[in-house]
Amino acid sequence: MKGVWLVFPSTQKFSHKFNLGVIGLLGVLMLGLIVGCSNSGNKGSSAVAATPSPAAANLAENTETRIISTIKGDIEIPAHPKKVAGMLYVFADHLLALGIEPHAMVTYNDLGFPEYLADQMKDTIAIGSGEAPNLEALLESEPDLILASKTLNEENYEQLSRIAPTILFDNENEEDWTRFRQTAEIFGKEAEADQIHADYEAKIAKVRDKLAAAAPNETVAYMRIQDKQLQLIQPGDNFTLFGPLGRTPASTERIDFKDSWNVAISEEVLPELNPDRMFIILRPGDSNQTALDNIMNTSIWANLTAVKNNHVYIGDANLWFAGYGPIGLSKVIDEISGAYVPEI
């Protein structure tokens, strides 16, 4: 019912008899208006009820839920999540590979979103880094589902769960395809995930054959500069792709990794390794670049086989270390392939 205003001049004087007449007439008029508007409103309500609006349909869809099993037990989540937040940057790769733009996402070591994904995340809300998430920003983003990491988020799981339903993933699956498949299952995209995985395996096989033909007997070492230290990456670490790509690691018999995926080494160890090819992964930062420059200016460096043959390649840590998803892994494979057999 629209508001109906009856305006009276405040200075007008009426006789007592006239006032009663006017009041009676106004009472009849008001009653008619109320009844008419009430009937009109009822008719309108019937019409709306008969034809639900798109907003009402969306509301119904978004309030539909289902139960899933997680490492924290069974939890209730939206049946069709629309505003997904990720507490580990790898979730951005997984979601985008499945055609889902993240609603909110932690950044990679305070360096922003991984550069190789940034153009697909223009509308994604940054919520701090994985190591130091901004829970206030997360709350303000109003997610309807949160994807989190056991290693980084188990301590604040209850806080996250109060913001939105939170699925805690076990990081033991970080470097294989299990977590990607689990993510796909949440959104009913198992078929898409299986196809993406199949395409990846086909690409691995193709590049492996290509490298075997181009450099059948060569050795390779993967290293990084971190905190101004030269670190050797464990050959068994999945991201190096030694096994999948059929590459032979440089001798590491004297290196004790102590169950770690990397170990700091001095430049004096390099001649013993003496790989045919070296991939050095560099994190952004002047101190890391300076440390690498200092190593490159030594005679030890100059006499390495890979250096003499110009087979040293610098990789961006924003891709190599953040790219555990299908998109990032595919790009790393492209870089490795191009290092052995440059595309013309």
mmCIF file of C-alpha atoms in Angstrom:
data_model
loop_
_atom_site.group_PDB
_atom_site.id
_atom_site.type_symbol
_atom_site.label_atom_id
_atom_site.label_comp_id
_atom_site.label_asym_id
_atom_site.label_seq_id
_atom_site.Cartn_x
_atom_site.Cartn_y
_atom_site.Cartn_z
ATOM 1 C CA MET A 1 0.000 0.000 0.000
ATOM 2 C CA LYS A 2 1.417 3.369 -1.035
ATOM 3 C CA GLY A 3 1.340 6.108 1.592
ATOM 4 C CA VAL A 4 -1.642 8.503 1.312
ATOM 5 C CA TRP A 5 -1.079 11.949 2.779
ATOM 6 C CA LEU A 6 -3.995 14.175 3.948
ATOM 7 C CA VAL A 7 -2.718 17.690 4.564
ATOM 8 C CA PHE A 8 -4.532 20.242 6.697
ATOM 9 C CA PRO A 9 -3.567 23.931 6.955
ATOM 10 C CA SER A 10 -2.395 24.345 10.518
ATOM 11 C CA THR A 11 -3.951 27.831 10.889
ATOM 12 C CA GLN A 12 -7.452 26.954 9.621
ATOM 13 C CA LYS A 13 -10.275 27.155 12.240
ATOM 14 C CA PHE A 14 -13.341 24.896 12.073
ATOM 15 C CA SER A 15 -16.559 24.951 14.086
ATOM 16 C CA HIS A 16 -17.095 21.965 16.384
ATOM 17 C CA LYS A 17 -19.981 20.730 14.203
ATOM 18 C CA PHE A 18 -17.955 21.057 11.002
ATOM 19 C CA ASN A 19 -15.019 19.313 12.577
ATOM 20 C CA LEU A 20 -17.153 16.275 13.442
ATOM 21 C CA GLY A 21 -18.539 16.130 9.906
ATOM 22 C CA VAL A 22 -15.162 16.308 8.328
ATOM 23 C CA ILE A 23 -13.797 13.727 10.709
ATOM 24 C CA GLY A 24 -16.654 11.357 9.913
ATOM 25 C CA LEU A 25 -16.191 11.812 6.176
ATOM 26 C CA LEU A 26 -12.467 11.307 6.482
ATOM 27 C CA GLY A 27 -13.043 8.142 8.459
ATOM 28 C CA VAL A 28 -15.137 6.689 5.631
ATOM 29 C CA LEU A 29 -12.566 7.730 3.047
ATOM 30 C CA MET A 30 -9.691 6.268 5.029
ATOM 31 C CA LEU A 31 -11.512 2.977 5.547
ATOM 32 C CA GLY A 32 -12.132 2.705 1.809
ATOM 33 C CA LEU A 33 -8.526 3.465 1.017
ATOM 34 C CA ILE A 34 -7.254 0.886 3.483
ATOM 35 C CA VAL A 35 -9.562 -1.843 2.189
ATOM 36 C CA GLY A 36 -8.743 -1.023 -1.432
ATOM 37 C CA CYS A 37 -5.024 -1.001 -0.847
ATOM 38 C CA SER A 38 -5.259 -4.190 1.188
ATOM 39 C CA ASN A 39 -7.103 -5.992 -1.625
ATOM 40 C CA SER A 40 -4.634 -4.664 -4.161
ATOM 41 C CA GLY A 41 -1.745 -5.859 -2.005
ATOM 42 C CA ASN A 42 -3.275 -9.317 -1.663
ATOM 43 C CA LYS A 43 -3.683 -9.626 -5.414
ATOM 44 C CA GLY A 44 -0.076 -8.551 -5.886
ATOM 45 C CA SER A 45 1.127 -11.075 -3.342
ATOM 46 C CA SER A 46 -0.731 -13.867 -5.124
ATOM 47 C CA ALA A 47 0.894 -12.919 -8.415
ATOM 48 C CA VAL A 48 4.381 -12.863 -6.887
ATOM 49 C CA ALA A 49 3.842 -16.192 -5.196
ATOM 50 C CA ALA A 50 2.719 -17.751 -8.462
ATOM 51 C CA THR A 51 5.862 -16.591 -10.318
ATOM 52 C CA PRO A 52 9.038 -16.691 -8.163
ATOM 53 C CA SER A 53 11.545 -13.957 -8.954
ATOM 54 C CA PRO A 54 15.089 -14.815 -10.112
ATOM 55 C CA ALA A 55 16.396 -13.459 -6.807
ATOM 56 C CA ALA A 56 14.161 -15.857 -4.889
ATOM 57 C CA ALA A 57 15.312 -18.752 -7.065
ATOM 58 C CA ASN A 58 18.956 -17.839 -6.463
ATOM 59 C CA LEU A 59 18.328 -17.598 -2.745
ATOM 60 C CA ALA A 60 16.799 -21.065 -2.726
ATOM 61 C CA GLU A 61 19.755 -22.453 -4.670
ATOM 62 C CA ASN A 62 22.313 -20.833 -2.382
ATOM 63 C CA THR A 63 20.595 -22.059 0.785
ATOM 64 C CA GLU A 64 20.500 -25.670 -0.409
ATOM 65 C CA THR A 65 23.173 -27.656 1.420
ATOM 66 C CA ARG A 66 24.776 -31.072 1.504
ATOM 67 C CA ILE A 67 26.998 -33.040 3.875
ATOM 68 C CA ILE A 68 30.573 -34.000 2.989
ATOM 69 C CA SER A 69 33.175 -35.989 4.923
ATOM 70 C CA THR A 70 36.460 -34.253 5.797
ATOM 71 C CA ILE A 71 39.422 -34.845 8.103
ATOM 72 C CA LYS A 72 37.446 -32.815 10.655
ATOM 73 C CA GLY A 73 34.395 -35.028 10.303
ATOM 74 C CA ASP A 74 31.159 -34.473 8.405
ATOM 75 C CA ILE A 75 30.336 -30.828 7.688
ATOM 76 C CA GLU A 76 27.479 -29.052 5.964
ATOM 77 C CA ILE A 77 28.388 -26.925 2.945
ATOM 78 C CA PRO A 78 26.410 -25.062 0.264
ATOM 79 C CA ALA A 79 25.299 -27.384 -2.508
ATOM 80 C CA HIS A 80 26.357 -24.747 -5.051
ATOM 81 C CA PRO A 81 29.141 -22.562 -3.558
ATOM 82 C CA LYS A 82 29.360 -19.153 -5.226
ATOM 83 C CA LYS A 83 31.919 -17.257 -3.112
ATOM 84 C CA VAL A 84 34.850 -19.576 -2.449
ATOM 85 C CA ALA A 85 37.813 -18.422 -0.361
ATOM 86 C CA GLY A 86 41.196 -20.179 -0.360
ATOM 87 C CA MET A 87 43.698 -20.124 2.510
ATOM 88 C CA LEU A 88 46.527 -21.604 0.412
ATOM 89 C CA TYR A 89 47.568 -20.078 -2.909
ATOM 90 C CA VAL A 90 47.543 -23.439 -4.713
ATOM 91 C CA PHE A 91 43.748 -23.436 -4.420
ATOM 92 C CA ALA A 92 43.722 -20.552 -6.920
ATOM 93 C CA ASP A 93 45.359 -22.793 -9.527
ATOM 94 C CA HIS A 94 42.971 -25.667 -8.786
ATOM 95 C CA LEU A 95 39.840 -23.522 -8.952
ATOM 96 C CA LEU A 96 40.838 -21.669 -12.113
ATOM 97 C CA ALA A 97 41.760 -24.939 -13.830
ATOM 98 C CA LEU A 98 38.184 -26.042 -13.116
ATOM 99 C CA GLY A 99 36.751 -22.795 -14.500
ATOM 100 C CA ILE A 100 35.980 -21.236 -11.097
ATOM 101 C CA GLU A 101 37.269 -17.758 -10.240
ATOM 102 C CA PRO A 102 38.168 -17.572 -6.534
ATOM 103 C CA HIS A 103 36.109 -15.044 -4.577
ATOM 104 C CA ALA A 104 38.863 -14.430 -1.995
ATOM 105 C CA MET A 105 42.388 -15.829 -1.785
ATOM 106 C CA VAL A 106 45.581 -15.509 0.226
ATOM 107 C CA THR A 107 48.597 -14.159 -1.618
ATOM 108 C CA TYR A 108 51.960 -15.808 -2.206
ATOM 109 C CA ASN A 109 54.438 -14.688 0.492
ATOM 110 C CA ASP A 110 53.172 -11.089 0.505
ATOM 111 C CA LEU A 111 54.059 -10.852 -3.196
ATOM 112 C CA GLY A 112 50.494 -10.747 -4.428
ATOM 113 C CA PHE A 113 48.763 -13.432 -6.415
ATOM 114 C CA PRO A 114 51.075 -15.683 -8.466
ATOM 115 C CA GLU A 115 51.952 -13.744 -11.588
ATOM 116 C CA TYR A 116 50.999 -16.584 -13.909
ATOM 117 C CA LEU A 117 47.422 -16.432 -12.560
ATOM 118 C CA ALA A 118 47.044 -12.730 -11.801
ATOM 119 C CA ASP A 119 45.242 -11.824 -15.038
ATOM 120 C CA GLN A 120 42.517 -14.349 -14.171
ATOM 121 C CA MET A 121 42.093 -13.010 -10.616
ATOM 122 C CA LYS A 122 41.304 -9.353 -11.214
ATOM 123 C CA ASP A 123 38.102 -9.555 -9.164
ATOM 124 C CA THR A 124 39.511 -11.820 -6.442
ATOM 125 C CA ILE A 125 39.784 -10.266 -2.973
ATOM 126 C CA ALA A 126 43.234 -10.507 -1.342
ATOM 127 C CA ILE A 127 43.051 -11.698 2.284
ATOM 128 C CA GLY A 128 46.667 -11.572 3.459
ATOM 129 C CA SER A 129 49.347 -14.200 2.903
ATOM 130 C CA GLY A 130 49.060 -17.915 3.531
ATOM 131 C CA GLU A 131 51.366 -17.632 6.540
ATOM 132 C CA ALA A 132 49.586 -14.538 7.929
ATOM 133 C CA PRO A 133 45.984 -14.439 6.683
ATOM 134 C CA ASN A 134 43.854 -11.367 7.345
ATOM 135 C CA LEU A 135 40.787 -12.903 8.985
ATOM 136 C CA GLU A 136 39.038 -9.538 9.167
ATOM 137 C CA ALA A 137 39.335 -9.148 5.397
ATOM 138 C CA LEU A 138 38.139 -12.729 5.009
ATOM 139 C CA LEU A 139 35.089 -12.001 7.171
ATOM 140 C CA GLU A 140 34.283 -8.844 5.206
ATOM 141 C CA SER A 141 34.468 -10.769 1.923
ATOM 142 C CA GLU A 142 31.497 -12.887 3.111
ATOM 143 C CA PRO A 143 32.541 -16.247 1.605
ATOM 144 C CA ASP A 144 30.087 -19.128 1.529
ATOM 145 C CA LEU A 145 32.859 -21.768 1.568
ATOM 146 C CA ILE A 146 36.493 -21.786 2.726
ATOM 147 C CA LEU A 147 39.199 -24.170 1.466
ATOM 148 C CA ALA A 148 42.022 -24.455 3.996
ATOM 149 C CA SER A 149 45.314 -26.242 4.665
ATOM 150 C CA LYS A 150 45.886 -28.546 7.640
ATOM 151 C CA THR A 151 49.477 -27.365 8.018
ATOM 152 C CA LEU A 152 48.668 -23.657 7.977
ATOM 153 C CA ASN A 153 45.112 -23.481 9.273
ATOM 154 C CA GLU A 154 44.456 -26.241 11.796
ATOM 155 C CA GLU A 155 45.084 -23.841 14.691
ATOM 156 C CA ASN A 156 42.547 -21.288 13.446
ATOM 157 C CA TYR A 157 40.097 -23.819 12.023
ATOM 158 C CA GLU A 158 37.391 -22.896 14.551
ATOM 159 C CA GLN A 159 37.726 -19.204 13.672
ATOM 160 C CA LEU A 160 37.448 -19.980 9.985
ATOM 161 C CA SER A 161 34.453 -22.241 10.559
ATOM 162 C CA ARG A 162 32.601 -19.411 12.295
ATOM 163 C CA ILE A 163 33.031 -17.297 9.153
ATOM 164 C CA ALA A 164 31.881 -19.979 6.693
ATOM 165 C CA PRO A 165 31.899 -23.776 6.312
ATOM 166 C CA THR A 166 35.573 -24.747 6.110
ATOM 167 C CA ILE A 167 37.101 -27.794 4.430
ATOM 168 C CA LEU A 168 40.526 -28.652 5.817
ATOM 169 C CA PHE A 169 42.787 -30.457 3.326
ATOM 170 C CA ASP A 170 45.626 -32.730 4.386
ATOM 171 C CA ASN A 171 48.888 -31.338 2.979
ATOM 172 C CA GLU A 172 50.307 -34.822 2.428
ATOM 173 C CA ASN A 173 48.541 -34.605 -0.916
ATOM 174 C CA GLU A 174 50.067 -31.247 -1.808
ATOM 175 C CA GLU A 175 52.270 -32.423 -4.642
ATOM 176 C CA ASP A 176 50.080 -35.033 -6.281
ATOM 177 C CA TRP A 177 46.672 -34.930 -7.908
ATOM 178 C CA THR A 178 44.656 -36.113 -4.935
ATOM 179 C CA ARG A 179 43.819 -32.658 -3.602
ATOM 180 C CA PHE A 180 42.911 -31.414 -7.061
ATOM 181 C CA ARG A 181 40.481 -34.309 -7.454
ATOM 182 C CA GLN A 182 39.064 -33.638 -3.979
ATOM 183 C CA THR A 183 38.531 -29.996 -4.894
ATOM 184 C CA ALA A 184 36.763 -30.995 -8.099
ATOM 185 C CA GLU A 185 34.412 -33.281 -6.167
ATOM 186 C CA ILE A 186 33.195 -30.341 -4.072
ATOM 187 C CA PHE A 187 31.926 -28.629 -7.212
ATOM 188 C CA GLY A 188 30.743 -31.693 -9.097
ATOM 189 C CA LYS A 189 33.540 -31.336 -11.654
ATOM 190 C CA GLU A 190 35.092 -34.792 -11.421
ATOM 191 C CA ALA A 191 34.846 -35.368 -15.189
ATOM 192 C CA GLU A 192 36.652 -32.091 -15.901
ATOM 193 C CA ALA A 193 39.376 -32.960 -13.389
ATOM 194 C CA ASP A 194 39.911 -36.395 -14.905
ATOM 195 C CA GLN A 195 40.269 -34.885 -18.377
ATOM 196 C CA ILE A 196 42.729 -32.249 -17.137
ATOM 197 C CA HIS A 197 44.806 -34.965 -15.471
ATOM 198 C CA ALA A 198 44.745 -37.125 -18.601
ATOM 199 C CA ASP A 199 45.880 -34.170 -20.736
ATOM 200 C CA TYR A 200 48.700 -33.489 -18.275
ATOM 201 C CA GLU A 201 49.937 -37.086 -18.366
ATOM 202 C CA ALA A 202 49.878 -37.015 -22.169
ATOM 203 C CA LYS A 203 51.959 -33.828 -22.108
ATOM 204 C CA ILE A 204 54.462 -35.361 -19.676
ATOM 205 C CA ALA A 205 54.894 -38.391 -21.945
ATOM 206 C CA LYS A 206 55.416 -36.194 -24.999
ATOM 207 C CA VAL A 207 58.020 -33.986 -23.304
ATOM 208 C CA ARG A 208 59.793 -36.992 -21.757
ATOM 209 C CA ASP A 209 60.301 -38.483 -25.221
ATOM 210 C CA LYS A 210 61.430 -35.113 -26.520
ATOM 211 C CA LEU A 211 64.077 -34.719 -23.782
ATOM 212 C CA ALA A 212 65.258 -38.313 -24.152
ATOM 213 C CA ALA A 213 65.961 -37.677 -27.821
ATOM 214 C CA ALA A 214 67.630 -34.291 -27.240
ATOM 215 C CA ALA A 215 69.768 -35.118 -24.183
ATOM 216 C CA PRO A 216 69.673 -38.848 -23.374
ATOM 217 C CA ASN A 217 72.602 -39.053 -20.932
ATOM 218 C CA GLU A 218 72.660 -35.651 -19.276
ATOM 219 C CA THR A 219 72.419 -34.965 -15.558
ATOM 220 C CA VAL A 220 70.513 -32.082 -14.013
ATOM 221 C CA ALA A 221 70.402 -30.241 -10.688
ATOM 222 C CA TYR A 222 67.629 -28.041 -9.355
ATOM 223 C CA MET A 223 68.656 -25.324 -6.905
ATOM 224 C CA ARG A 224 67.287 -22.176 -5.394
ATOM 225 C CA ILE A 225 68.510 -19.034 -3.681
ATOM 226 C CA GLN A 226 66.712 -18.481 -0.382
ATOM 227 C CA ASP A 227 67.776 -16.135 2.420
ATOM 228 C CA LYS A 228 70.953 -15.480 0.421
ATOM 229 C CA GLN A 229 71.819 -19.193 0.551
ATOM 230 C CA LEU A 230 72.333 -21.627 -2.294
ATOM 231 C CA GLN A 231 70.080 -24.627 -1.684
ATOM 232 C CA LEU A 232 69.945 -27.940 -3.529
ATOM 233 C CA ILE A 233 66.504 -29.433 -4.139
ATOM 234 C CA GLN A 234 65.993 -33.093 -3.237
ATOM 235 C CA PRO A 235 65.811 -35.144 -6.471
ATOM 236 C CA GLY A 236 62.806 -37.030 -5.115
ATOM 237 C CA ASP A 237 60.767 -33.864 -4.675
ATOM 238 C CA ASN A 238 57.855 -34.014 -7.078
ATOM 239 C CA PHE A 239 58.073 -30.481 -8.379
ATOM 240 C CA THR A 240 61.512 -31.166 -9.928
ATOM 241 C CA LEU A 241 59.849 -33.724 -12.212
ATOM 242 C CA PHE A 242 63.017 -35.864 -12.333
ATOM 243 C CA GLY A 243 61.048 -39.081 -12.483
ATOM 244 C CA PRO A 244 58.117 -38.064 -14.706
ATOM 245 C CA LEU A 245 60.448 -36.446 -17.252
ATOM 246 C CA GLY A 246 63.056 -39.216 -17.111
ATOM 247 C CA ARG A 247 65.896 -36.927 -16.032
ATOM 248 C CA THR A 248 68.988 -38.161 -14.177
ATOM 249 C CA PRO A 249 69.894 -36.115 -11.083
ATOM 250 C CA ALA A 250 73.474 -34.998 -10.570
ATOM 251 C CA SER A 251 75.336 -37.103 -7.997
ATOM 252 C CA THR A 252 74.242 -36.233 -4.472
ATOM 253 C CA GLU A 253 75.954 -39.059 -2.554
ATOM 254 C CA ARG A 254 77.666 -36.660 -0.144
ATOM 255 C CA ILE A 255 74.534 -34.591 0.423
ATOM 256 C CA ASP A 256 72.449 -35.408 3.499
ATOM 257 C CA PHE A 257 68.959 -34.021 2.996
ATOM 258 C CA LYS A 258 67.786 -35.329 6.403
ATOM 259 C CA ASP A 259 64.300 -36.088 5.095
ATOM 260 C CA SER A 260 63.978 -32.504 3.880
ATOM 261 C CA TRP A 261 63.121 -31.416 0.369
ATOM 262 C CA ASN A 262 66.140 -29.074 0.237
ATOM 263 C CA VAL A 263 69.490 -28.439 1.904
ATOM 264 C CA ALA A 264 71.862 -25.470 1.958
ATOM 265 C CA ILE A 265 75.175 -26.118 0.205
ATOM 266 C CA SER A 266 78.367 -24.142 -0.252
ATOM 267 C CA GLU A 267 79.657 -23.267 -3.684
ATOM 268 C CA GLU A 268 82.596 -25.629 -3.046
ATOM 269 C CA VAL A 269 80.166 -28.566 -3.468
ATOM 270 C CA LEU A 270 79.231 -27.510 -7.004
ATOM 271 C CA PRO A 271 82.241 -29.135 -8.764
ATOM 272 C CA GLU A 272 81.310 -32.478 -7.206
ATOM 273 C CA LEU A 273 77.763 -32.169 -8.515
ATOM 274 C CA ASN A 274 78.885 -30.689 -11.830
ATOM 275 C CA PRO A 275 75.543 -31.225 -13.605
ATOM 276 C CA ASP A 276 75.126 -30.927 -17.349
ATOM 277 C CA ARG A 277 72.214 -28.566 -16.753
ATOM 278 C CA MET A 278 71.193 -26.396 -13.809
ATOM 279 C CA PHE A 279 67.853 -24.854 -13.001
ATOM 280 C CA ILE A 280 68.127 -22.141 -10.347
ATOM 281 C CA ILE A 281 64.851 -20.955 -8.873
ATOM 282 C CA LEU A 282 65.028 -17.388 -7.658
ATOM 283 C CA ARG A 283 62.676 -15.639 -5.290
ATOM 284 C CA PRO A 284 62.128 -11.937 -5.926
ATOM 285 C CA GLY A 285 64.375 -9.773 -3.773
ATOM 286 C CA ASP A 286 67.623 -7.868 -4.269
ATOM 287 C CA SER A 287 69.458 -9.875 -1.587
ATOM 288 C CA ASN A 288 68.781 -13.158 -3.380
ATOM 289 C CA GLN A 289 69.863 -11.766 -6.733
ATOM 290 C CA THR A 290 73.024 -10.359 -5.158
ATOM 291 C CA ALA A 291 73.826 -13.735 -3.594
ATOM 292 C CA LEU A 292 73.461 -15.428 -6.978
ATOM 293 C CA ASP A 293 75.608 -12.778 -8.668
ATOM 294 C CA ASN A 294 78.355 -13.361 -6.095
ATOM 295 C CA ILE A 295 78.364 -17.103 -6.826
ATOM 296 C CA MET A 296 78.390 -16.499 -10.569
ATOM 297 C CA ASN A 297 81.486 -14.314 -10.238
ATOM 298 C CA THR A 298 83.630 -17.128 -8.800
ATOM 299 C CA SER A 299 86.098 -19.337 -10.663
ATOM 300 C CA ILE A 300 84.282 -22.401 -9.308
ATOM 301 C CA TRP A 301 81.166 -21.325 -11.138
ATOM 302 C CA ALA A 302 83.000 -20.516 -14.350
ATOM 303 C CA ASN A 303 84.445 -24.039 -14.569
ATOM 304 C CA LEU A 304 81.156 -25.926 -14.226
ATOM 305 C CA THR A 305 80.053 -27.944 -17.267
ATOM 306 C CA ALA A 306 76.593 -26.383 -17.356
ATOM 307 C CA VAL A 307 78.065 -22.878 -17.241
ATOM 308 C CA LYS A 308 80.578 -23.573 -20.014
ATOM 309 C CA ASN A 309 77.807 -24.933 -22.248
ATOM 310 C CA ASN A 310 75.379 -22.141 -21.393
ATOM 311 C CA HIS A 311 72.959 -24.612 -19.826
ATOM 312 C CA VAL A 312 71.989 -22.628 -16.726
ATOM 313 C CA TYR A 313 68.364 -21.526 -16.467
ATOM 314 C CA ILE A 314 66.761 -19.138 -14.001
ATOM 315 C CA GLY A 315 63.203 -19.921 -12.936
ATOM 316 C CA ASP A 316 60.705 -17.701 -11.131
ATOM 317 C CA ALA A 317 59.801 -19.034 -7.675
ATOM 318 C CA ASN A 318 56.342 -17.503 -8.062
ATOM 319 C CA LEU A 319 55.701 -20.180 -10.679
ATOM 320 C CA TRP A 320 57.974 -23.054 -9.701
ATOM 321 C CA PHE A 321 57.063 -23.097 -6.007
ATOM 322 C CA ALA A 322 53.514 -21.749 -6.170
ATOM 323 C CA GLY A 323 52.508 -23.751 -9.214
ATOM 324 C CA TYR A 324 51.504 -27.095 -7.722
ATOM 325 C CA GLY A 325 48.243 -27.032 -9.648
ATOM 326 C CA PRO A 326 47.543 -28.149 -13.224
ATOM 327 C CA ILE A 327 48.086 -24.687 -14.726
ATOM 328 C CA GLY A 328 51.391 -24.045 -12.953
ATOM 329 C CA LEU A 329 52.786 -27.546 -13.504
ATOM 330 C CA SER A 330 52.006 -27.315 -17.191
ATOM 331 C CA LYS A 331 53.895 -24.016 -17.436
ATOM 332 C CA VAL A 332 56.900 -25.442 -15.567
ATOM 333 C CA ILE A 333 56.986 -28.355 -18.001
ATOM 334 C CA ASP A 334 56.965 -25.851 -20.868
ATOM 335 C CA GLU A 335 59.957 -24.041 -19.348
ATOM 336 C CA ILE A 336 61.916 -27.271 -18.845
ATOM 337 C CA SER A 337 61.089 -28.438 -22.352
ATOM 338 C CA GLY A 338 62.117 -25.089 -23.831
ATOM 339 C CA ALA A 339 65.427 -25.188 -21.964
ATOM 340 C CA TYR A 340 66.386 -28.471 -23.633
ATOM 341 C CA VAL A 341 64.847 -27.849 -27.028
ATOM 342 C CA PRO A 342 64.080 -24.162 -27.584
ATOM 343 C CA GLU A 343 60.982 -23.573 -29.649
ATOM 344 C CA ILE A 344 61.728 -21.909 -32.966
#
